[in-house]
XYZ file of C-alpha atoms in Angstrom:
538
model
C -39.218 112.167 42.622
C -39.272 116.071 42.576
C -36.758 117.648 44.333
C -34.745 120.697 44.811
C -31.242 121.030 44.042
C -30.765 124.278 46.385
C -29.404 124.026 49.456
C -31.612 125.837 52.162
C -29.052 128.564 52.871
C -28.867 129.469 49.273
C -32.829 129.124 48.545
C -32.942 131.759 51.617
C -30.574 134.119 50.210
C -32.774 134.695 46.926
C -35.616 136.076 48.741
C -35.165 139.774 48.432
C -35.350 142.240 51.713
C -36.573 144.976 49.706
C -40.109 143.521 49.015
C -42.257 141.438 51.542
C -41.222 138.091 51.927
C -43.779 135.388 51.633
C -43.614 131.785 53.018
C -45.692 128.819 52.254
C -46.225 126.583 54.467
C -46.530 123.151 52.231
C -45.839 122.184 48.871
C -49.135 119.809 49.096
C -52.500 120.674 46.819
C -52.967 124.237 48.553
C -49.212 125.049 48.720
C -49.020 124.754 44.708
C -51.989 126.199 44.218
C -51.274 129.679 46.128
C -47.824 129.765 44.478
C -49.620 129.538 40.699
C -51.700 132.116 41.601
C -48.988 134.490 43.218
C -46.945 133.714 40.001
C -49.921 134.450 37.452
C -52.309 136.630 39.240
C -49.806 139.080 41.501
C -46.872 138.285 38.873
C -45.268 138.105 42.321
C -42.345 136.065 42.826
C -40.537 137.083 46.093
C -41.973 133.442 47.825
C -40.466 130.694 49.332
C -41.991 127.035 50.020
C -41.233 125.404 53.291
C -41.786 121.225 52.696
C -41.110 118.673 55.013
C -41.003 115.905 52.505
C -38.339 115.278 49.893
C -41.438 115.458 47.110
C -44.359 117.319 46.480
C -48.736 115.868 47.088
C -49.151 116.356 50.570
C -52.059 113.841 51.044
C -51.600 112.112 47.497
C -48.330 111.835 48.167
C -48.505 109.751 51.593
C -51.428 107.875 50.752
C -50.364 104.748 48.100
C -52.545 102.218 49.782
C -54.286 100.141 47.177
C -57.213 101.367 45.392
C -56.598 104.988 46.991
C -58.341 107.539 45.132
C -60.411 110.781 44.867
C -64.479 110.581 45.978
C -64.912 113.550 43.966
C -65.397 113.486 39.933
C -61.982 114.168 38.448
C -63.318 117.160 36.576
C -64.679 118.625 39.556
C -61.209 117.976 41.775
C -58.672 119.748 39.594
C -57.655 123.948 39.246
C -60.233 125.605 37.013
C -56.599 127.420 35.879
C -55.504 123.902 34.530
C -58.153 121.563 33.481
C -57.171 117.979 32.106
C -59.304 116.636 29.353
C -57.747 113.304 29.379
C -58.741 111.827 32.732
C -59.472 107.994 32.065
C -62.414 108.081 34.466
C -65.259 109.698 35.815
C -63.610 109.041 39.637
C -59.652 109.415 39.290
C -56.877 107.272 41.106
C -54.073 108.441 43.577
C -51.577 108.018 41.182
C -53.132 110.165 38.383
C -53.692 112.418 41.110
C -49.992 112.911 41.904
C -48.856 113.078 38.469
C -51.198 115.900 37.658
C -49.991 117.870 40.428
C -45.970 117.583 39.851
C -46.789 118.450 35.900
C -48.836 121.663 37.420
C -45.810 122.236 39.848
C -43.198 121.629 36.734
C -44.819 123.671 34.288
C -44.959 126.496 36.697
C -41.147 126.023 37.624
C -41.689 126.445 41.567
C -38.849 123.792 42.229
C -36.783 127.394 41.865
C -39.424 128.406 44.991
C -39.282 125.502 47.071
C -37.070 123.717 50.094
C -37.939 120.307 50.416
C -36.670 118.255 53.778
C -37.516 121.249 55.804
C -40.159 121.481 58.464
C -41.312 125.103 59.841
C -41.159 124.502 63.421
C -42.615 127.852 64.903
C -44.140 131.058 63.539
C -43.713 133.965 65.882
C -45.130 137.617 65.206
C -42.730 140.308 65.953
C -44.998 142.956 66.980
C -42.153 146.113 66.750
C -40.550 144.689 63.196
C -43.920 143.797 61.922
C -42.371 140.729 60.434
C -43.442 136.826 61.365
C -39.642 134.789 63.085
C -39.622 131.700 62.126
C -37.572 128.245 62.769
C -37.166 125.623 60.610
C -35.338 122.133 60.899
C -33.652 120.129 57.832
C -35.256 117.022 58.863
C -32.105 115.167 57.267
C -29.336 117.094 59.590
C -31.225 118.183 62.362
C -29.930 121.734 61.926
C -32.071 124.752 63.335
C -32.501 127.941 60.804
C -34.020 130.910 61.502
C -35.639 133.067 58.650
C -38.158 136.013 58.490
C -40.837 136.921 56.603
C -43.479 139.550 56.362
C -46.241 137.336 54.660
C -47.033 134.111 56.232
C -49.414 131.277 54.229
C -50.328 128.075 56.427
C -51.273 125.579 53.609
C -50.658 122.285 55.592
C -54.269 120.212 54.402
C -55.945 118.350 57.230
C -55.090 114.905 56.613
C -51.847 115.307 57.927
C -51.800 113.033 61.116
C -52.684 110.056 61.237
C -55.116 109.173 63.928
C -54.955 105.830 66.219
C -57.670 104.690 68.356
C -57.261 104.727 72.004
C -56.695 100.695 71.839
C -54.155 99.473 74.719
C -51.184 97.365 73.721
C -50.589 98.531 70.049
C -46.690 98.550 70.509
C -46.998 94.993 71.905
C -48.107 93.173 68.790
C -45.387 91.320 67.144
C -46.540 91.068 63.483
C -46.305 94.318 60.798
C -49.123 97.314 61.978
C -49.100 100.180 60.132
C -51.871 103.110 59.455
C -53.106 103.212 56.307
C -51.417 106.755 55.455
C -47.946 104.622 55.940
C -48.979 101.624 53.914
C -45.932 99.192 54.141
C -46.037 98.004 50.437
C -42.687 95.555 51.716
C -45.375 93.577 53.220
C -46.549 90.445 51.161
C -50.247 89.911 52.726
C -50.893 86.095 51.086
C -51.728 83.591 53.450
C -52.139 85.953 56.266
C -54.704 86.721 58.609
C -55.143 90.539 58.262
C -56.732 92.591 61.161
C -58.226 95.661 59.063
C -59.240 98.267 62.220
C -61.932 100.788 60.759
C -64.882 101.210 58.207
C -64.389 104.426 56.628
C -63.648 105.558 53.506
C -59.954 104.313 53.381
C -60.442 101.769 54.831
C -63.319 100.551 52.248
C -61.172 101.111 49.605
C -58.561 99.116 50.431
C -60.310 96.174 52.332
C -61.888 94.983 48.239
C -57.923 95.247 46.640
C -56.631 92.809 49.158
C -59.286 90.781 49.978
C -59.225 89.822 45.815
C -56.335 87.592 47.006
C -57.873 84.600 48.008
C -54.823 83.631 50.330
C -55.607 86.403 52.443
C -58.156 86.685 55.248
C -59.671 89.932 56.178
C -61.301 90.631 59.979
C -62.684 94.049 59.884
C -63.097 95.644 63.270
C -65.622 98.072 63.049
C -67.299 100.426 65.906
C -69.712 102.390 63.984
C -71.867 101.937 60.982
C -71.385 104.329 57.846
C -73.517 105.475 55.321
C -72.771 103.925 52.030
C -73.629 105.300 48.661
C -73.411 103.643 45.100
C -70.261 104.892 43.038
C -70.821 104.747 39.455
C -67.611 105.214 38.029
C -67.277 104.995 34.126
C -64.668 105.295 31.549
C -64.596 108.400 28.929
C -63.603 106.930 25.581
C -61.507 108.672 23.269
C -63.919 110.749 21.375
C -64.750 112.188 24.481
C -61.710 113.459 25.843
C -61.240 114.699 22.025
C -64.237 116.993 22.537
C -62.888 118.009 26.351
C -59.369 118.820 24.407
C -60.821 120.994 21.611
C -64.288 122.022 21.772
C -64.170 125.522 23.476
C -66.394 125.599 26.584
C -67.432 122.378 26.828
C -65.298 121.062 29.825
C -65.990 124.240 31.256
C -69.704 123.955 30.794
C -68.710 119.862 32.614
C -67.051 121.055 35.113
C -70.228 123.762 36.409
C -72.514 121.196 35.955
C -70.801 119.201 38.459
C -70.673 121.982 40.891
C -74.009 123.229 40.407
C -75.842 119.998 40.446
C -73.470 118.989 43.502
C -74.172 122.347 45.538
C -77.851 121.408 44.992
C -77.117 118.284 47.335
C -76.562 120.923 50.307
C -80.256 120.017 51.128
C -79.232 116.701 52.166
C -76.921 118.043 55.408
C -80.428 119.938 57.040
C -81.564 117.998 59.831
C -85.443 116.652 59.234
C -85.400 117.715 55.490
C -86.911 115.754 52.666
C -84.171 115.476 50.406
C -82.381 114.071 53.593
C -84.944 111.561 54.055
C -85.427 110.387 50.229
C -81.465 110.182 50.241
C -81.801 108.084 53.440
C -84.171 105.617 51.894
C -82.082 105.207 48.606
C -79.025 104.383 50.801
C -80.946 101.410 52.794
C -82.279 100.486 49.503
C -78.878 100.345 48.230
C -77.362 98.731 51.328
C -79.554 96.239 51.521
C -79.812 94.888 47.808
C -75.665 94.670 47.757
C -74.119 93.592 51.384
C -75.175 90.373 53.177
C -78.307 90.019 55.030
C -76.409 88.478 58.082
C -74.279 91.929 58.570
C -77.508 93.873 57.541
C -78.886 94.859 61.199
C -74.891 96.573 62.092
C -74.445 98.011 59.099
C -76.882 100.510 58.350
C -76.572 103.236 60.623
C -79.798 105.187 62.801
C -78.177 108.524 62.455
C -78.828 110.499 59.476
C -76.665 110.567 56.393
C -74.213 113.248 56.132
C -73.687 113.224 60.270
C -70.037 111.118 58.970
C -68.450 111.605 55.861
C -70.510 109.882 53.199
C -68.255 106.778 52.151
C -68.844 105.761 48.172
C -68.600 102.309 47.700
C -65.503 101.511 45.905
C -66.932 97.166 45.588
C -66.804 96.956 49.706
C -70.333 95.820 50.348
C -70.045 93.143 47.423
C -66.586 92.335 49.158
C -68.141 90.946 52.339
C -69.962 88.487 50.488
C -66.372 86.365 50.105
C -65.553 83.947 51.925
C -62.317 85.672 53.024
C -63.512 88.546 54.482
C -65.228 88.668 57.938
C -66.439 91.769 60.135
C -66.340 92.313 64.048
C -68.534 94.486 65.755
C -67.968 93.447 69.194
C -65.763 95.708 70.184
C -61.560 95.723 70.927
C -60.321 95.274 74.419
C -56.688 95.023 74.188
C -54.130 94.276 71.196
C -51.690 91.706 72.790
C -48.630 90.285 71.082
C -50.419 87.865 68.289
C -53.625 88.997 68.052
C -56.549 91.450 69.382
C -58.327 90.454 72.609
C -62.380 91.338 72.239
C -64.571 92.678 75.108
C -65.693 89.697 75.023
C -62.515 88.071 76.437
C -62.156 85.951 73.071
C -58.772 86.440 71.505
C -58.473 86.762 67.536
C -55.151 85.810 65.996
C -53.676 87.630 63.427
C -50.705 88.119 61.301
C -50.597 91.722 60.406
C -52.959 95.100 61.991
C -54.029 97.766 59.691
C -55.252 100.805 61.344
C -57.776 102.645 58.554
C -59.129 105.149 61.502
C -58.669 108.518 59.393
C -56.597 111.316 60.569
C -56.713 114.145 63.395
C -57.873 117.366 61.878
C -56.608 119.462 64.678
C -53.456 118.286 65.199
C -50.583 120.574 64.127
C -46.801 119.927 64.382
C -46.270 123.980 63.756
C -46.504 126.398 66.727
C -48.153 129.943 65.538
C -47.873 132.577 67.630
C -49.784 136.003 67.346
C -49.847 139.348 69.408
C -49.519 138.638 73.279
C -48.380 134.887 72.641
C -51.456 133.348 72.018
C -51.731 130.120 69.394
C -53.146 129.401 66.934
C -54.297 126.132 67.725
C -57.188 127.724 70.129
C -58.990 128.878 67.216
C -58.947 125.359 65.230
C -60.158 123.601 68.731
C -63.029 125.850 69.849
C -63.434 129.072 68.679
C -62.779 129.553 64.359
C -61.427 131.863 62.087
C -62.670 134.170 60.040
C -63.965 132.753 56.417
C -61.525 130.194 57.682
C -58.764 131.923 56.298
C -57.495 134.698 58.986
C -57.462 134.998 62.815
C -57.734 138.345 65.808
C -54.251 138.640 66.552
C -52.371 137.392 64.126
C -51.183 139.966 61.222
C -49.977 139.240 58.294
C -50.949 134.980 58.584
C -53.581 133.451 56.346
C -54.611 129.610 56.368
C -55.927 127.420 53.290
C -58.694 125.200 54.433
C -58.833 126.487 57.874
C -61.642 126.287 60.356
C -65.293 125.753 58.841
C -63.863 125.997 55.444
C -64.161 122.417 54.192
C -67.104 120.531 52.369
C -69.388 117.470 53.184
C -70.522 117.645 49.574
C -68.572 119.319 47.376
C -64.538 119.377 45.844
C -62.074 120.677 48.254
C -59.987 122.269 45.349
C -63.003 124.413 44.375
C -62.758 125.791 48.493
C -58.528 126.565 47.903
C -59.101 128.071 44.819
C -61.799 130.449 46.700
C -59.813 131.052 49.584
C -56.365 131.657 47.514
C -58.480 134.161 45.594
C -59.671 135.654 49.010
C -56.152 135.520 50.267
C -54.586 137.769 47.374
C -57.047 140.417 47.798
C -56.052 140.485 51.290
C -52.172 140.309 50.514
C -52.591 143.131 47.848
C -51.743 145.605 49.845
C -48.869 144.472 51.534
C -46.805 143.270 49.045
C -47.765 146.426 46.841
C -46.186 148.449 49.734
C -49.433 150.183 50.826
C -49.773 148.773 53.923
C -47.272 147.203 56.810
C -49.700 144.665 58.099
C -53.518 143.908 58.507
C -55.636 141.488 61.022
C -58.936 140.475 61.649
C -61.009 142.370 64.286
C -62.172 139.859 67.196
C -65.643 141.400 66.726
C -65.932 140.278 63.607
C -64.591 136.837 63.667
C -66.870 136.574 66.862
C -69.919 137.664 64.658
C -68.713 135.147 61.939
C -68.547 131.892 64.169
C -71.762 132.776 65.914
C -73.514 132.768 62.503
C -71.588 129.651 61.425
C -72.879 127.897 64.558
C -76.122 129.430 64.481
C -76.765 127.858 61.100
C -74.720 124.613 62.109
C -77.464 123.770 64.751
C -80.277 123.429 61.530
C -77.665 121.077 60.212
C -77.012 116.623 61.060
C -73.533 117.635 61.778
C -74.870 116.854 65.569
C -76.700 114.252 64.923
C -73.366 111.697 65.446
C -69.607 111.665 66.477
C -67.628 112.298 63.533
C -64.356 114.067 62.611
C -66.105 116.788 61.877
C -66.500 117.252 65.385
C -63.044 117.969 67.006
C -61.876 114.693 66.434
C -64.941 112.949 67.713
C -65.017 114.660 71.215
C -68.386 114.675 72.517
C -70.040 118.059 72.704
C -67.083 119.430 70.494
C -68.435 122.249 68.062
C -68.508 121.595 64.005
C -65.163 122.921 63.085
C -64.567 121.804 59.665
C -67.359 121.770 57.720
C -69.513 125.393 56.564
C -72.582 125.072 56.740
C -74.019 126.143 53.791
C -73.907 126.067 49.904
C -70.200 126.260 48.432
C -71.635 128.970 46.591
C -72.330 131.038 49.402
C -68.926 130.744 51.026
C -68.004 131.951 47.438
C -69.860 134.967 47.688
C -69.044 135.668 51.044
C -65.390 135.528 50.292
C -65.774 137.637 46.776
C -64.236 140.376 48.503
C -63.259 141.596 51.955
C -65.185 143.596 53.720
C -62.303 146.249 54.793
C -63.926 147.371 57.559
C -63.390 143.707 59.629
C -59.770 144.392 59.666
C -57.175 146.479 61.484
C -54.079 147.823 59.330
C -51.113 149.166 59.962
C -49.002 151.496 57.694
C -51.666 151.732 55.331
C -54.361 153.997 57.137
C -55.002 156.457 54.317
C -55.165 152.936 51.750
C -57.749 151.672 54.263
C -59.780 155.189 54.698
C -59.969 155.103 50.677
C -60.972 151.908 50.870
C -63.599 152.440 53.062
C -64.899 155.487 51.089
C -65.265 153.464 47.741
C -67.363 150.721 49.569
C -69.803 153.551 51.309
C -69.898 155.234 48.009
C -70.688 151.811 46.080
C -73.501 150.986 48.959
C -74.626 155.030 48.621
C -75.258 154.186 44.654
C -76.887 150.716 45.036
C -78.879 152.353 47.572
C -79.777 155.073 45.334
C -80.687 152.762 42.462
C -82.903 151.013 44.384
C -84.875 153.749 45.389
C -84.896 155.320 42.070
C -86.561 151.833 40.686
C -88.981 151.398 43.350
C -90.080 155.288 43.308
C -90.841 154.961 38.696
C -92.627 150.964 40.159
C -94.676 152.769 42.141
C -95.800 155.905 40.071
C -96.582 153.606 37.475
């Protein structure tokens, strides 16, 4: 495992008081990523990581349940900054995963950068100092630091906590349960019966690994259908990943391929559209020429595809054809001490409970706290950010893969690497000393989030309960997904539009600013006119 050999009182001391201090919060997929990009774009280097853990991956670190891996080409869910040529497969595995992230994070040397077994416990603006307060804990002593820092990057991923259904009697069952995130791999699963609780895409990539042992006997509880699409995965032979190594362009030329021809799929997500209906009759299609015709009728959903998180079918469907493996769609009552107890009253016995129920996306063990001590956690549960990324009253803090920043249909590293970019044109300023602090205007992230809903409501985001939804609440707003084209949160996020922020100690920075962008519009403006006045003489 990766881990520090500073202790936290000495990684503190080497931050230097003379230049802004930056924290990241996280030394997961986002985490790493900002610090590369501090390193190589900023050739900044007065940061510090904040991790919990004793080792870096975030998600692909906590996750080691069987068959756990990425539903997004491996090409397409790596940095653009470091591609791999040598991925096996067309869909990559948890562990390759992992291993390509500590040899980004050891080839960049930001062990020197990072505290590991320390968890940032609150985030307080000091509005006179300008600087954010924080406290941390060492998770292994229980002792309470506090630090400073000017800059402030939240880059905790949303599949942090894991998410338990509101069953009764969970702590009375006297056999192993565990949540997928927290697989117990001391657990030897032959010649159980194995209570599996959830259909999504964890859980349907785990349920075909241990169901191969024929000892073992599956019951999978399930509540709601899911849309299930073919996965063809393949292998690239040698000669390929020769040409990915050494022919210039060509894994680049892959790689935008995959985005562009993904990005096309956006067309699936509008409510009533014909690609959304074609892609609805493939599924069935596809559903009902691979599971068994007796599950058939509870399987495929009546919402439309896209409402949930499209699960890819990592050999589930052809799964429930064994003998071994059984689903349940009649609903949990209770979970008593040997078993679960249906609505129906009928008790099902059972050796071990897995809980594959996905995670809560607005759950947050950190407390921020902006100007006049409001949190942060009321913009994740009802109202947004800005570009996901930055929030009215809180200077100086800027979140990876906030609110309405995620994908339905494309990879989440291409959305970190957009944001990071975002984010340094943002910190620029600081850090170069030409401004104290800067925050988003409340009119402006109130304009944002009313276009972001406005274009949600053309969307099948509604169409269902989903995570995407606040965790399933009824009526909750969209706040993870944007609605729209990855390439259009792209442009949008090219560069900031100055005049949707407030800074401090930088107001002649900001008023040249300003007069370069009204002097760029002034030209454009000028062009334009200049070619439609010769079009229309001619």
């Amino acid at each position: 495992m990766l881990r520090n050999l500073l202790s936290t009182h000495d990684q503190l001391s080497n931050m230097n008081r003379d230049t802004p201090r930056v924290v990241i919060v996280g030394a997961g997929v986002a985490g790493i990523t900002m610090a590369v990009n501090l390193r190589n774009k900023l050739h900044y280097d007065n940061f510090v990581i904040y991790e919990k853990a004793e080792s870096i991956g975030g998600t692909w670190r906590d996750n080691t349940y069987p068959g756990c891996g990425s539903d997004v080409p491996g090409h397409w869910y790596s940095l653009s900054t470091e591609p791999n040529p040598y991925w096996e497969n067309y869909y990559i595995t948890q562990p390759e995963i992992r291993t390509y992230w500590e040899e980004i994070y050891q080839k960049h040397d930001l062990a020197s950068r990072t505290v590991f077994n320390t968890c940032v416990k609150l985030v307080e603006w000091d509005e006179e100092k300008g600087v954010h307060n924080l406290t941390l804990e060492d998770v292994t002593s229980g002792q309470m630091i506090q630090t400073q820092a000017e800059v402030v990057i939240q880059a905790v991923g949303f599949f942090t906590a894991p998410m338990f259904p509101d069953i009764l009697g969970k702590e009375k069952f006297t056999g192993p349960v565990w949540h997928s995130s927290q697989w117990r791999h001391d657990v030897d699963l032959k010649g159980m019966t194995v209570g599996v609780i959830g259909n999504g895409c964890s859980a349907t990539q785990f349920v075909p690994v241990i169901a191969a042992e024929p000892t073992t006997r599956i019951i999978n509880f399930c509540r709601t259908p899911q849309w299930i699409a073919l996965r063809s995965n393949y292998h690239y032979s040698n000669w390929v990943k020769w040409a990915f190594a050494h022919v210039p362009f060509l894994m680049y030329a892959y790689r935008c391929f995959m985005m562009i021809t993904g990005d096309l799929l956006w067309g699936v997500f509008l409510a009533n559209s014909p690609l959304n209906t074609v892609f609805k009759k493939l599924l069935t299609w596809y559903m009902r020429s691979t599971a068994p015709a007796k599950y058939l009728d509870d399987l495929i959903p009546t919402y439309p595809p896209g409402c949930k998180r499209l699960v890819l079918d990592s050999n589930y469907l052809a799964a429930l054809h064994q003998p071994n493996v059984d689903l349940n769609w009649t609903g949990i009552q209770e979970i008593v001490e040997d078993g679960i107890v249906l609505k129906t009253g009928d008790k099902v016995p059972l050796d071990a409970i897995i809980f594959g129920t996905g995670f809560y996306l607005v759950e947050r063990e950190i407390v921020f706290r902006g100007i006049g001590g409001r949190t942060l956690k009321h913009y994740f549960e009802s109202e947004g950010g800005y570009h996901g990324t930055v929030f009215p009253g809180f200077p100086n803090l800027f979140t990876i893969v906030g609110p309405n920043s995620a994908s339905a249909h494309a990879s989440l590293i291409f959305i970190i690497e957009t944001q990071v970019g975002y984010i340094l044109k943002l910190m620029n300023p600081i850090i170069n000393g030409k401004a104290k602090s800067l925050q988003v205007t409340q009119k402006a992230t109130t304009y944002y989030n009313t276009w972001i809903q406005k274009r949600m409501e053309s969307t099948v985001f509604f169409s269902c309960l989903s995570y995407y939804r606040g965790d399933n609440q009824a009526g909750a707003k969209n706040l993870a997904t944007f609605p729209g084209m990855m390439s259009l949160y792209w442009w949008i996020t090219r560069k900031p539009r100055w005049d949707d922020f407030k800074v401090v100690g930088g107001e002649q920075w900001f008023y040249q600013q300003r007069k370069v962008a009204l002097t760029n519009y002034a030209l454009v403006g000028l062009m334009v006119s200049i070619v439609g006045y010769i079009f229309f003489m001619l």
